mmCIF file of C-alpha atoms and ligand atoms in Angstrom:
data_model
loop_
_atom_site.group_PDB
_atom_site.id
_atom_site.type_symbol
_atom_site.label_atom_id
_atom_site.label_comp_id
_atom_site.label_asym_id
_atom_site.label_seq_id
_atom_site.Cartn_x
_atom_site.Cartn_y
_atom_site.Cartn_z
ATOM 1 C CA MET C 1 -89.766 -75.794 45.426
ATOM 2 C CA LYS C 2 -91.450 -78.275 47.692
ATOM 3 C CA VAL C 3 -92.644 -81.803 46.957
ATOM 4 C CA ASP C 4 -94.791 -83.125 49.786
ATOM 5 C CA GLY C 5 -93.224 -80.664 52.218
ATOM 6 C CA ARG C 6 -89.611 -81.433 51.241
ATOM 7 C CA HIS C 7 -87.513 -78.905 49.345
ATOM 8 C CA PHE C 8 -86.170 -80.127 46.016
ATOM 9 C CA ARG C 9 -84.167 -78.757 43.166
ATOM 10 C CA SER C 10 -84.417 -80.495 39.795
ATOM 11 C CA ILE C 11 -80.699 -81.481 39.874
ATOM 12 C CA TRP C 12 -78.034 -81.666 42.580
ATOM 13 C CA CYS C 13 -74.730 -83.252 43.555
ATOM 14 C CA GLU C 14 -75.418 -86.220 45.837
ATOM 15 C CA SER C 15 -74.061 -86.504 49.398
ATOM 16 C CA ASP C 16 -71.297 -88.837 48.113
ATOM 17 C CA GLY C 17 -69.796 -85.654 46.662
ATOM 18 C CA TRP C 18 -69.651 -86.812 43.038
ATOM 19 C CA SER C 19 -72.722 -88.548 41.616
ATOM 20 C CA VAL C 20 -75.580 -86.412 40.357
ATOM 21 C CA GLY C 21 -79.226 -86.702 41.393
ATOM 22 C CA ALA C 22 -82.046 -85.570 39.132
ATOM 23 C CA ILE C 23 -85.811 -85.949 39.082
ATOM 24 C CA ASP C 24 -86.814 -88.346 36.284
ATOM 25 C CA GLN C 25 -89.333 -86.154 34.473
ATOM 26 C CA ARG C 26 -90.448 -88.978 32.181
ATOM 27 C CA ARG C 27 -92.205 -90.590 35.131
ATOM 28 C CA LEU C 28 -94.161 -87.557 36.342
ATOM 29 C CA PRO C 29 -96.899 -86.943 37.251
ATOM 30 C CA HIS C 30 -97.558 -90.590 38.100
ATOM 31 C CA GLU C 31 -94.287 -91.474 39.861
ATOM 32 C CA PHE C 32 -91.687 -89.354 41.649
ATOM 33 C CA ILE C 33 -88.410 -91.105 40.881
ATOM 34 C CA ILE C 34 -84.878 -89.835 41.480
ATOM 35 C CA ALA C 35 -82.280 -90.879 38.902
ATOM 36 C CA ARG C 36 -78.576 -91.128 39.758
ATOM 37 C CA LEU C 37 -76.157 -90.096 37.014
ATOM 38 C CA THR C 38 -72.632 -91.476 37.391
ATOM 39 C CA THR C 39 -70.940 -90.928 34.021
ATOM 40 C CA CYS C 40 -70.811 -88.321 31.286
ATOM 41 C CA ALA C 41 -72.530 -90.829 28.987
ATOM 42 C CA GLU C 42 -75.414 -91.158 31.464
ATOM 43 C CA ALA C 43 -75.760 -87.379 31.701
ATOM 44 C CA ALA C 44 -75.827 -87.154 27.894
ATOM 45 C CA GLU C 45 -78.459 -89.869 27.696
ATOM 46 C CA ALA C 46 -80.532 -88.159 30.426
ATOM 47 C CA ILE C 47 -80.681 -85.037 28.246
ATOM 48 C CA ARG C 48 -81.290 -86.926 24.984
ATOM 49 C CA ALA C 49 -84.039 -89.120 26.460
ATOM 50 C CA MET C 50 -85.640 -86.139 28.256
ATOM 51 C CA LEU C 51 -85.204 -87.582 31.723
ATOM 52 C CA VAL C 52 -84.271 -83.921 32.243
ATOM 53 C CA ARG C 53 -85.558 -81.206 29.919
ATOM 54 C CA GLY C 54 -86.142 -77.460 29.769
ATOM 55 C CA ALA C 55 -83.402 -75.169 28.494
ATOM 56 C CA PRO C 56 -81.797 -74.074 31.799
ATOM 57 C CA LEU C 57 -81.882 -77.574 33.293
ATOM 58 C CA ILE C 58 -80.368 -79.022 30.117
ATOM 59 C CA GLY C 59 -77.506 -76.535 30.590
ATOM 60 C CA ALA C 60 -77.017 -77.448 34.268
ATOM 61 C CA THR C 61 -77.100 -81.174 33.455
ATOM 62 C CA ALA C 62 -74.476 -80.704 30.760
ATOM 63 C CA ALA C 63 -72.294 -78.862 33.267
ATOM 64 C CA TYR C 64 -72.536 -81.750 35.724
ATOM 65 C CA GLY C 65 -71.953 -84.142 32.798
ATOM 66 C CA MET C 66 -68.672 -82.364 32.145
ATOM 67 C CA ALA C 67 -67.776 -82.715 35.847
ATOM 68 C CA LEU C 68 -68.504 -86.456 35.700
ATOM 69 C CA ALA C 69 -66.354 -86.664 32.560
ATOM 70 C CA MET C 70 -63.411 -85.087 34.402
ATOM 71 C CA ARG C 71 -63.449 -87.980 36.881
ATOM 72 C CA GLU C 72 -63.048 -90.355 33.953
ATOM 73 C CA ASP C 73 -60.469 -88.412 31.935
ATOM 74 C CA SER C 74 -59.339 -84.902 32.833
ATOM 75 C CA SER C 75 -56.940 -84.533 29.891
ATOM 76 C CA ASP C 76 -57.453 -81.934 27.133
ATOM 77 C CA ALA C 77 -58.802 -84.752 24.968
ATOM 78 C CA GLY C 78 -61.196 -85.674 27.795
ATOM 79 C CA ILE C 79 -62.604 -82.146 27.906
ATOM 80 C CA GLU C 80 -63.094 -82.139 24.142
ATOM 81 C CA ARG C 81 -64.696 -85.596 24.093
ATOM 82 C CA ALA C 82 -67.137 -84.633 26.856
ATOM 83 C CA TYR C 83 -67.975 -81.365 25.078
ATOM 84 C CA GLN C 84 -68.696 -83.163 21.798
ATOM 85 C CA THR C 85 -70.713 -85.924 23.504
ATOM 86 C CA LEU C 86 -72.926 -83.486 25.375
ATOM 87 C CA VAL C 87 -73.354 -80.678 22.840
ATOM 88 C CA VAL C 88 -75.152 -82.879 20.289
ATOM 89 C CA THR C 89 -77.754 -84.243 22.708
ATOM 90 C CA ARG C 90 -80.424 -81.649 21.893
ATOM 91 C CA PRO C 91 -80.136 -78.989 19.191
ATOM 92 C CA THR C 92 -82.496 -76.139 20.047
ATOM 93 C CA ALA C 93 -81.899 -74.950 23.629
ATOM 94 C CA ILE C 94 -78.834 -72.696 23.513
ATOM 95 C CA ASN C 95 -78.218 -73.041 27.265
ATOM 96 C CA LEU C 96 -76.616 -76.413 26.521
ATOM 97 C CA ARG C 97 -73.829 -74.894 24.450
ATOM 98 C CA TRP C 98 -73.551 -71.895 26.779
ATOM 99 C CA ALA C 99 -72.970 -74.108 29.839
ATOM 100 C CA LEU C 100 -70.458 -76.314 28.015
ATOM 101 C CA GLU C 101 -68.522 -73.306 26.763
ATOM 102 C CA GLU C 102 -68.436 -71.858 30.292
ATOM 103 C CA MET C 103 -67.097 -75.165 31.593
ATOM 104 C CA ARG C 104 -64.545 -75.630 28.821
ATOM 105 C CA SER C 105 -63.160 -72.104 29.034
ATOM 106 C CA VAL C 106 -62.522 -72.454 32.791
ATOM 107 C CA LEU C 107 -61.192 -76.026 32.684
ATOM 108 C CA ARG C 108 -58.820 -75.781 29.723
ATOM 109 C CA PRO C 109 -56.237 -73.451 31.341
ATOM 110 C CA LEU C 110 -56.093 -75.576 34.531
ATOM 111 C CA ALA C 111 -53.661 -78.429 35.154
ATOM 112 C CA PRO C 112 -55.471 -81.761 34.608
ATOM 113 C CA GLY C 113 -55.113 -82.662 38.305
ATOM 114 C CA LEU C 114 -57.186 -79.610 39.281
ATOM 115 C CA ARG C 115 -59.943 -79.988 36.736
ATOM 116 C CA THR C 116 -62.338 -82.392 38.460
ATOM 117 C CA GLU C 117 -62.750 -80.329 41.614
ATOM 118 C CA ALA C 118 -63.015 -77.134 39.578
ATOM 119 C CA ALA C 119 -65.636 -78.704 37.289
ATOM 120 C CA TYR C 120 -67.889 -79.680 40.199
ATOM 121 C CA ALA C 121 -67.546 -76.197 41.711
ATOM 122 C CA LEU C 122 -68.377 -74.580 38.382
ATOM 123 C CA ALA C 123 -71.345 -76.879 37.736
ATOM 124 C CA ALA C 124 -72.680 -76.058 41.206
ATOM 125 C CA GLY C 125 -72.118 -72.367 40.410
ATOM 126 C CA ILE C 126 -74.103 -72.667 37.183
ATOM 127 C CA ALA C 127 -76.935 -74.375 39.087
ATOM 128 C CA ASP C 128 -76.914 -71.781 41.874
ATOM 129 C CA GLY C 129 -76.650 -69.012 39.298
ATOM 130 C CA ASP C 130 -79.792 -70.278 37.592
ATOM 131 C CA VAL C 131 -81.699 -70.147 40.874
ATOM 132 C CA GLY C 132 -80.564 -66.564 41.505
ATOM 133 C CA ILE C 133 -81.491 -65.505 37.974
ATOM 134 C CA ASN C 134 -84.956 -67.012 38.312
ATOM 135 C CA GLN C 135 -85.518 -65.230 41.615
ATOM 136 C CA SER C 136 -84.704 -61.963 39.843
ATOM 137 C CA ILE C 137 -87.092 -62.896 37.009
ATOM 138 C CA ALA C 138 -89.731 -63.432 39.707
ATOM 139 C CA GLN C 139 -89.090 -59.959 41.165
ATOM 140 C CA ASN C 140 -89.065 -58.276 37.759
ATOM 141 C CA GLY C 141 -92.229 -60.025 36.599
ATOM 142 C CA LEU C 142 -94.165 -59.408 39.803
ATOM 143 C CA PRO C 143 -95.240 -55.826 38.949
ATOM 144 C CA LEU C 144 -96.933 -57.142 35.792
ATOM 145 C CA THR C 145 -99.290 -59.310 37.835
ATOM 146 C CA GLU C 146 -99.673 -56.600 40.479
ATOM 147 C CA ALA C 147 -100.780 -54.114 37.811
ATOM 148 C CA ILE C 148 -103.453 -56.493 36.503
ATOM 149 C CA ALA C 149 -104.626 -57.274 40.046
ATOM 150 C CA ALA C 150 -104.907 -53.537 40.754
ATOM 151 C CA ARG C 151 -107.089 -53.072 37.652
ATOM 152 C CA LYS C 152 -109.589 -55.727 38.803
ATOM 153 C CA PRO C 153 -109.661 -55.620 42.615
ATOM 154 C CA GLY C 154 -110.845 -58.829 44.268
ATOM 155 C CA GLU C 155 -110.802 -60.713 40.977
ATOM 156 C CA VAL C 156 -108.522 -63.496 39.846
ATOM 157 C CA VAL C 157 -105.564 -62.767 37.541
ATOM 158 C CA ASN C 158 -105.693 -65.337 34.741
ATOM 159 C CA ILE C 159 -102.352 -66.279 33.200
ATOM 160 C CA LEU C 160 -101.950 -68.714 30.317
ATOM 161 C CA THR C 161 -98.736 -70.694 29.927
ATOM 162 C CA HIS C 162 -97.462 -73.245 27.427
ATOM 163 C CA CYS C 163 -95.220 -76.266 27.969
ATOM 164 C CA ASN C 164 -93.291 -76.431 31.232
ATOM 165 C CA ALA C 165 -91.107 -73.456 32.009
ATOM 166 C CA GLY C 166 -91.430 -74.188 35.701
ATOM 167 C CA TRP C 167 -88.945 -75.189 38.365
ATOM 168 C CA LEU C 168 -88.608 -78.623 36.791
ATOM 169 C CA ALA C 169 -87.326 -77.012 33.578
ATOM 170 C CA THR C 170 -84.757 -74.963 35.477
ATOM 171 C CA VAL C 171 -82.912 -75.703 38.714
ATOM 172 C CA ASP C 172 -85.539 -74.026 40.904
ATOM 173 C CA TRP C 173 -88.389 -71.479 40.613
ATOM 174 C CA GLY C 174 -88.713 -71.738 36.817
ATOM 175 C CA THR C 175 -88.737 -68.853 34.374
ATOM 176 C CA ALA C 176 -92.363 -68.353 33.281
ATOM 177 C CA THR C 177 -93.560 -69.667 36.626
ATOM 178 C CA ALA C 178 -91.206 -67.577 38.766
ATOM 179 C CA PRO C 179 -93.409 -64.436 38.737
ATOM 180 C CA ILE C 180 -96.462 -66.679 39.131
ATOM 181 C CA TYR C 181 -95.110 -68.397 42.265
ATOM 182 C CA LEU C 182 -94.006 -65.080 43.760
ATOM 183 C CA ALA C 183 -97.330 -63.375 43.030
ATOM 184 C CA HIS C 184 -99.203 -66.340 44.548
ATOM 185 C CA ASP C 185 -96.934 -66.293 47.624
ATOM 186 C CA ARG C 186 -97.574 -62.543 48.001
ATOM 187 C CA GLY C 187 -101.300 -63.130 48.143
ATOM 188 C CA ILE C 188 -102.301 -62.108 44.621
ATOM 189 C CA ARG C 189 -105.148 -64.307 43.418
ATOM 190 C CA ILE C 190 -103.626 -66.123 40.451
ATOM 191 C CA HIS C 191 -105.183 -68.764 38.237
ATOM 192 C CA VAL C 192 -103.121 -70.454 35.521
ATOM 193 C CA TRP C 193 -104.462 -71.882 32.269
ATOM 194 C CA VAL C 194 -102.074 -74.755 31.526
ATOM 195 C CA ASP C 195 -101.786 -75.786 27.862
ATOM 196 C CA GLU C 196 -101.478 -79.569 27.776
ATOM 197 C CA THR C 197 -98.633 -79.184 25.210
ATOM 198 C CA ARG C 198 -98.862 -82.104 22.844
ATOM 199 C CA PRO C 199 -97.084 -84.252 21.941
ATOM 200 C CA ARG C 200 -95.128 -84.798 25.172
ATOM 201 C CA ASN C 201 -97.663 -83.089 27.411
ATOM 202 C CA GLN C 202 -95.194 -81.092 29.500
ATOM 203 C CA GLY C 203 -98.029 -78.772 30.533
ATOM 204 C CA ALA C 204 -100.486 -81.470 31.568
ATOM 205 C CA SER C 205 -97.871 -83.699 33.193
ATOM 206 C CA LEU C 206 -95.311 -81.288 34.655
ATOM 207 C CA THR C 207 -96.648 -77.734 34.958
ATOM 208 C CA ALA C 208 -99.925 -78.940 36.450
ATOM 209 C CA TRP C 209 -98.010 -81.195 38.858
ATOM 210 C CA GLU C 210 -95.754 -78.341 39.978
ATOM 211 C CA LEU C 211 -98.519 -75.802 40.389
ATOM 212 C CA GLY C 212 -100.622 -78.327 42.280
ATOM 213 C CA HIS C 213 -97.795 -79.082 44.707
ATOM 214 C CA HIS C 214 -97.328 -75.367 45.354
ATOM 215 C CA GLY C 215 -101.055 -74.763 45.752
ATOM 216 C CA VAL C 216 -101.443 -72.454 42.741
ATOM 217 C CA PRO C 217 -104.983 -72.693 41.299
ATOM 218 C CA HIS C 218 -104.811 -73.916 37.705
ATOM 219 C CA THR C 219 -106.800 -75.603 34.952
ATOM 220 C CA VAL C 220 -105.360 -77.859 32.246
ATOM 221 C CA ILE C 221 -106.712 -77.120 28.779
ATOM 222 C CA ALA C 222 -106.357 -78.784 25.399
ATOM 223 C CA ASP C 223 -103.787 -76.933 23.341
ATOM 224 C CA ASN C 224 -106.305 -75.339 21.006
ATOM 225 C CA THR C 225 -108.369 -73.737 23.772
ATOM 226 C CA GLY C 226 -106.299 -70.588 24.369
ATOM 227 C CA GLY C 227 -107.719 -68.557 21.481
ATOM 228 C CA HIS C 228 -111.277 -69.161 22.634
ATOM 229 C CA LEU C 229 -110.424 -68.149 26.201
ATOM 230 C CA MET C 230 -108.773 -64.959 24.995
ATOM 231 C CA GLN C 231 -111.792 -64.022 22.865
ATOM 232 C CA HIS C 232 -113.936 -64.274 25.995
ATOM 233 C CA GLY C 233 -111.702 -62.126 28.218
ATOM 234 C CA LEU C 234 -110.550 -65.086 30.281
ATOM 235 C CA VAL C 235 -106.809 -64.535 29.836
ATOM 236 C CA ASP C 236 -105.163 -61.414 31.324
ATOM 237 C CA MET C 237 -101.652 -62.263 30.247
ATOM 238 C CA VAL C 238 -99.597 -65.026 28.633
ATOM 239 C CA ILE C 239 -96.186 -65.932 30.069
ATOM 240 C CA VAL C 240 -94.061 -68.602 28.398
ATOM 241 C CA GLY C 241 -90.446 -69.693 28.627
ATOM 242 C CA THR C 242 -88.013 -70.044 25.746
ATOM 243 C CA ASP C 243 -85.216 -72.261 24.484
ATOM 244 C CA ARG C 244 -83.422 -69.571 22.518
ATOM 245 C CA VAL C 245 -83.902 -65.850 21.897
ATOM 246 C CA ALA C 246 -82.231 -64.445 18.786
ATOM 247 C CA ALA C 247 -80.373 -61.111 18.824
ATOM 248 C CA ASN C 248 -83.441 -59.339 17.361
ATOM 249 C CA GLY C 249 -85.782 -60.668 20.074
ATOM 250 C CA ASP C 250 -87.396 -63.495 18.088
ATOM 251 C CA VAL C 251 -88.349 -66.244 20.520
ATOM 252 C CA CYS C 252 -87.994 -69.974 19.933
ATOM 253 C CA ASN C 253 -90.085 -72.098 22.287
ATOM 254 C CA LYS C 254 -92.104 -75.304 22.426
ATOM 255 C CA ILE C 255 -94.212 -76.021 19.366
ATOM 256 C CA GLY C 256 -97.517 -74.174 19.569
ATOM 257 C CA THR C 257 -96.146 -71.059 21.245
ATOM 258 C CA TYR C 258 -96.415 -69.076 17.994
ATOM 259 C CA LEU C 259 -100.139 -69.828 17.673
ATOM 260 C CA LYS C 260 -100.713 -68.550 21.219
ATOM 261 C CA ALA C 261 -98.801 -65.377 20.399
ATOM 262 C CA LEU C 262 -100.960 -64.832 17.304
ATOM 263 C CA ALA C 263 -104.131 -65.316 19.299
ATOM 264 C CA ALA C 264 -102.861 -63.009 22.042
ATOM 265 C CA HIS C 265 -102.012 -60.321 19.477
ATOM 266 C CA ASP C 266 -105.428 -60.573 17.854
ATOM 267 C CA ASN C 267 -107.137 -60.199 21.220
ATOM 268 C CA GLY C 268 -104.933 -57.492 22.760
ATOM 269 C CA VAL C 269 -103.648 -59.881 25.447
ATOM 270 C CA PRO C 270 -100.074 -59.105 26.610
ATOM 271 C CA PHE C 271 -97.655 -61.877 25.634
ATOM 272 C CA TYR C 272 -94.530 -62.079 27.820
ATOM 273 C CA VAL C 273 -91.530 -64.378 27.558
ATOM 274 C CA ALA C 274 -89.448 -65.089 30.657
ATOM 275 C CA LEU C 275 -85.818 -65.990 30.151
ATOM 276 C CA PRO C 276 -82.426 -66.142 31.804
ATOM 277 C CA SER C 277 -79.600 -64.411 29.898
ATOM 278 C CA PRO C 278 -77.892 -67.718 28.934
ATOM 279 C CA THR C 279 -80.902 -68.285 26.661
ATOM 280 C CA ILE C 280 -79.990 -65.272 24.487
ATOM 281 C CA ASP C 281 -78.057 -66.188 21.350
ATOM 282 C CA PHE C 282 -76.377 -63.048 20.021
ATOM 283 C CA GLY C 283 -74.732 -65.287 17.429
ATOM 284 C CA ILE C 284 -77.900 -65.439 15.318
ATOM 285 C CA VAL C 285 -79.502 -62.334 13.879
ATOM 286 C CA ASP C 286 -83.048 -63.654 13.953
ATOM 287 C CA GLY C 287 -85.144 -66.703 14.772
ATOM 288 C CA SER C 288 -84.913 -68.216 11.289
ATOM 289 C CA HIS C 289 -81.439 -69.482 12.226
ATOM 290 C CA VAL C 290 -82.553 -71.564 15.224
ATOM 291 C CA PRO C 291 -82.194 -75.291 14.545
ATOM 292 C CA ILE C 292 -85.630 -76.797 15.159
ATOM 293 C CA GLU C 293 -85.478 -80.249 16.720
ATOM 294 C CA GLN C 294 -87.537 -82.916 14.979
ATOM 295 C CA ARG C 295 -88.262 -85.816 17.254
ATOM 296 C CA ALA C 296 -89.440 -89.396 16.831
ATOM 297 C CA GLY C 297 -92.896 -89.863 15.311
ATOM 298 C CA ASP C 298 -94.073 -92.175 18.071
ATOM 299 C CA GLU C 299 -94.318 -89.145 20.398
ATOM 300 C CA VAL C 300 -97.195 -88.026 18.153
ATOM 301 C CA SER C 301 -98.676 -91.392 17.241
ATOM 302 C CA GLU C 302 -98.710 -92.739 20.813
ATOM 303 C CA MET C 303 -99.726 -91.508 24.237
ATOM 304 C CA THR C 304 -98.678 -92.781 27.638
ATOM 305 C CA GLY C 305 -100.747 -92.483 30.783
ATOM 306 C CA ARG C 306 -102.147 -94.250 33.801
ATOM 307 C CA THR C 307 -105.052 -96.630 33.296
ATOM 308 C CA ARG C 308 -108.017 -96.534 35.667
ATOM 309 C CA ASP C 309 -106.627 -99.577 37.468
ATOM 310 C CA GLY C 310 -103.275 -97.875 38.038
ATOM 311 C CA ARG C 311 -101.043 -99.304 35.302
ATOM 312 C CA ILE C 312 -98.830 -97.014 33.157
ATOM 313 C CA GLU C 313 -99.559 -97.874 29.519
ATOM 314 C CA THR C 314 -98.752 -96.564 26.072
ATOM 315 C CA VAL C 315 -101.443 -96.639 23.406
ATOM 316 C CA ARG C 316 -101.455 -95.832 19.692
ATOM 317 C CA ILE C 317 -103.835 -93.059 18.579
ATOM 318 C CA VAL C 318 -102.948 -92.760 14.871
ATOM 319 C CA PRO C 319 -103.898 -95.262 12.166
ATOM 320 C CA GLU C 320 -101.157 -97.759 11.324
ATOM 321 C CA GLY C 321 -99.354 -96.469 8.263
ATOM 322 C CA SER C 322 -100.269 -92.757 8.608
ATOM 323 C CA PRO C 323 -97.096 -90.678 8.458
ATOM 324 C CA VAL C 324 -96.527 -88.279 11.367
ATOM 325 C CA ALA C 325 -94.294 -85.220 11.786
ATOM 326 C CA ASN C 326 -92.921 -84.063 15.108
ATOM 327 C CA TYR C 327 -91.485 -80.539 15.111
ATOM 328 C CA ALA C 328 -90.579 -79.819 18.723
ATOM 329 C CA PHE C 329 -90.244 -76.018 18.603
ATOM 330 C CA ASP C 330 -91.413 -72.957 16.698
ATOM 331 C CA VAL C 331 -90.354 -69.326 16.454
ATOM 332 C CA THR C 332 -92.502 -66.411 17.582
ATOM 333 C CA PRO C 333 -91.484 -63.179 15.830
ATOM 334 C CA ALA C 334 -90.421 -60.379 18.164
ATOM 335 C CA ARG C 335 -93.272 -58.176 16.891
ATOM 336 C CA LEU C 336 -95.745 -60.462 18.702
ATOM 337 C CA VAL C 337 -93.888 -60.306 22.033
ATOM 338 C CA THR C 338 -94.923 -57.635 24.542
ATOM 339 C CA GLY C 339 -91.792 -57.945 26.677
ATOM 340 C CA LEU C 340 -88.926 -60.177 27.734
ATOM 341 C CA ILE C 341 -88.829 -60.744 31.488
ATOM 342 C CA THR C 342 -85.145 -61.165 32.345
ATOM 343 C CA GLU C 343 -82.974 -61.009 35.444
ATOM 344 C CA ARG C 344 -82.136 -57.414 34.488
ATOM 345 C CA GLY C 345 -85.654 -56.181 33.977
ATOM 346 C CA VAL C 346 -88.502 -56.380 31.476
ATOM 347 C CA LEU C 347 -87.003 -55.596 28.077
ATOM 348 C CA LYS C 348 -88.379 -54.694 24.688
ATOM 349 C CA PRO C 349 -87.846 -57.601 22.289
ATOM 350 C CA ASP C 350 -85.277 -55.937 20.079
ATOM 351 C CA ARG C 351 -81.542 -55.909 19.498
ATOM 352 C CA ALA C 352 -80.944 -52.509 21.112
ATOM 353 C CA SER C 353 -82.647 -53.438 24.395
ATOM 354 C CA LEU C 354 -81.068 -56.897 24.604
ATOM 355 C CA SER C 355 -77.578 -55.635 23.868
ATOM 356 C CA ALA C 356 -77.890 -52.701 26.282
ATOM 357 C CA ALA C 357 -78.952 -55.067 29.066
ATOM 358 C CA PHE C 358 -76.441 -57.856 28.353
ATOM 359 C CA PRO C 359 -73.370 -56.324 26.657
ATOM 360 C CA GLU C 360 -71.066 -59.052 28.004
ATOM 361 C CA ARG C 361 -73.032 -61.702 26.118
ATOM 362 C CA ILE C 362 -72.397 -59.939 22.795
ATOM 363 C CA ALA C 363 -68.669 -60.106 23.450
ATOM 364 C CA THR C 364 -68.743 -63.879 24.098
ATOM 365 C CA ALA C 365 -70.958 -64.519 21.033
ATOM 366 C CA ALA C 366 -68.368 -62.749 18.881
ATOM 367 C CA GLU C 367 -65.484 -64.979 20.117
HETATM 368 O O1 LIG L 1 -88.629 -80.053 24.855
HETATM 369 P P1 LIG L 1 -88.533 -79.424 26.213
HETATM 370 O O2 LIG L 1 -89.492 -79.992 27.200
HETATM 371 O O3 LIG L 1 -87.104 -79.397 26.716
HETATM 372 O O4 LIG L 1 -88.955 -77.925 25.930
HETATM 373 C C1 LIG L 1 -89.035 -77.023 27.011
HETATM 374 C C2 LIG L 1 -89.577 -75.711 26.631
HETATM 375 O O5 LIG L 1 -89.915 -75.434 25.504
HETATM 376 C C3 LIG L 1 -89.585 -74.680 27.715
HETATM 377 O O6 LIG L 1 -90.677 -73.825 27.588
HETATM 378 C C4 LIG L 1 -88.290 -73.881 27.596
HETATM 379 O O7 LIG L 1 -87.164 -74.734 27.629
HETATM 380 C C5 LIG L 1 -88.155 -72.900 28.650
HETATM 381 S S1 LIG L 1 -87.757 -73.685 30.147
HETATM 382 C C6 LIG L 1 -87.554 -72.578 31.387
#
């Protein structure tokens, strides 16, 4: 996607051939800063501190983290140390473990002297693969917006999204945003309702920034607004991303997604989830087994933003002494999901459809 006319991905190997560039998402939308990652420890910290975030990008960063680790120590012990360092950085997005297992299974059989080059090639392959998958998600999701546009000729198609499942959360295109960008580029009149997504405001800070740079009309709303909009016919469809889909089609995504699914169900609004296949976890039967990340309380008790005179400041919004809880994700039961938009088509959210579409993933989950 483009930033001020220049094409960017969210992560890349720098022109020196080894260090890794990534957009520092903690600084958006106020500053566009590129971070340079030079060690496995820095890649791990980038994931933990949410310099990078979003399930597919977390996976790609871990892959590059493993490549950086191979420069430091390409022994068997080095592979294992890198795996263990990276896999614990964030618990919920399954793409992290998927990418590390891909890397480890290719690197282990190789002679140590061949592992660094192979790791960079594989990390680049994972990044390129993500872009290809998202382009297919765009193609497969496009007919959904076309059908709505055909039902209301000349009118705007209103799509609500939660959190940031845009190109910043992936390597390019995004998952939930992929069909939105393609529909917009094809001339369909799209308008996106962007949930602000407390506590870290990925919608207000990142999705709005992305959509704005691509010229997609959008409006940022407080998180609790969606239900009201749906009651008044102002949402044609919801599309969200996901951090992990269980074998039965239950969807884990950013906290607050479940409430949007309930509201959508109550109002007859289709609720779609866009995902790449590495986000499917055939190893868990349903969403109750997804580990839900609990993050630091200050993300809830404080807010950071730009003051009117241009300074970036953090302020406290909760009384001193009030306890806070910070659950980062929730699970939306499959029964509330209209369809899963994947690189192999729009699937029913159930075990039979997922396993028919991605049989090779069942085999790896069983290993
Ligand atoms: O905590 P985050 O910002 O990493 O959470 C991101 C989300 O919940 C996204 O919606 C999800 O990873 C899908 S990204 C394509």
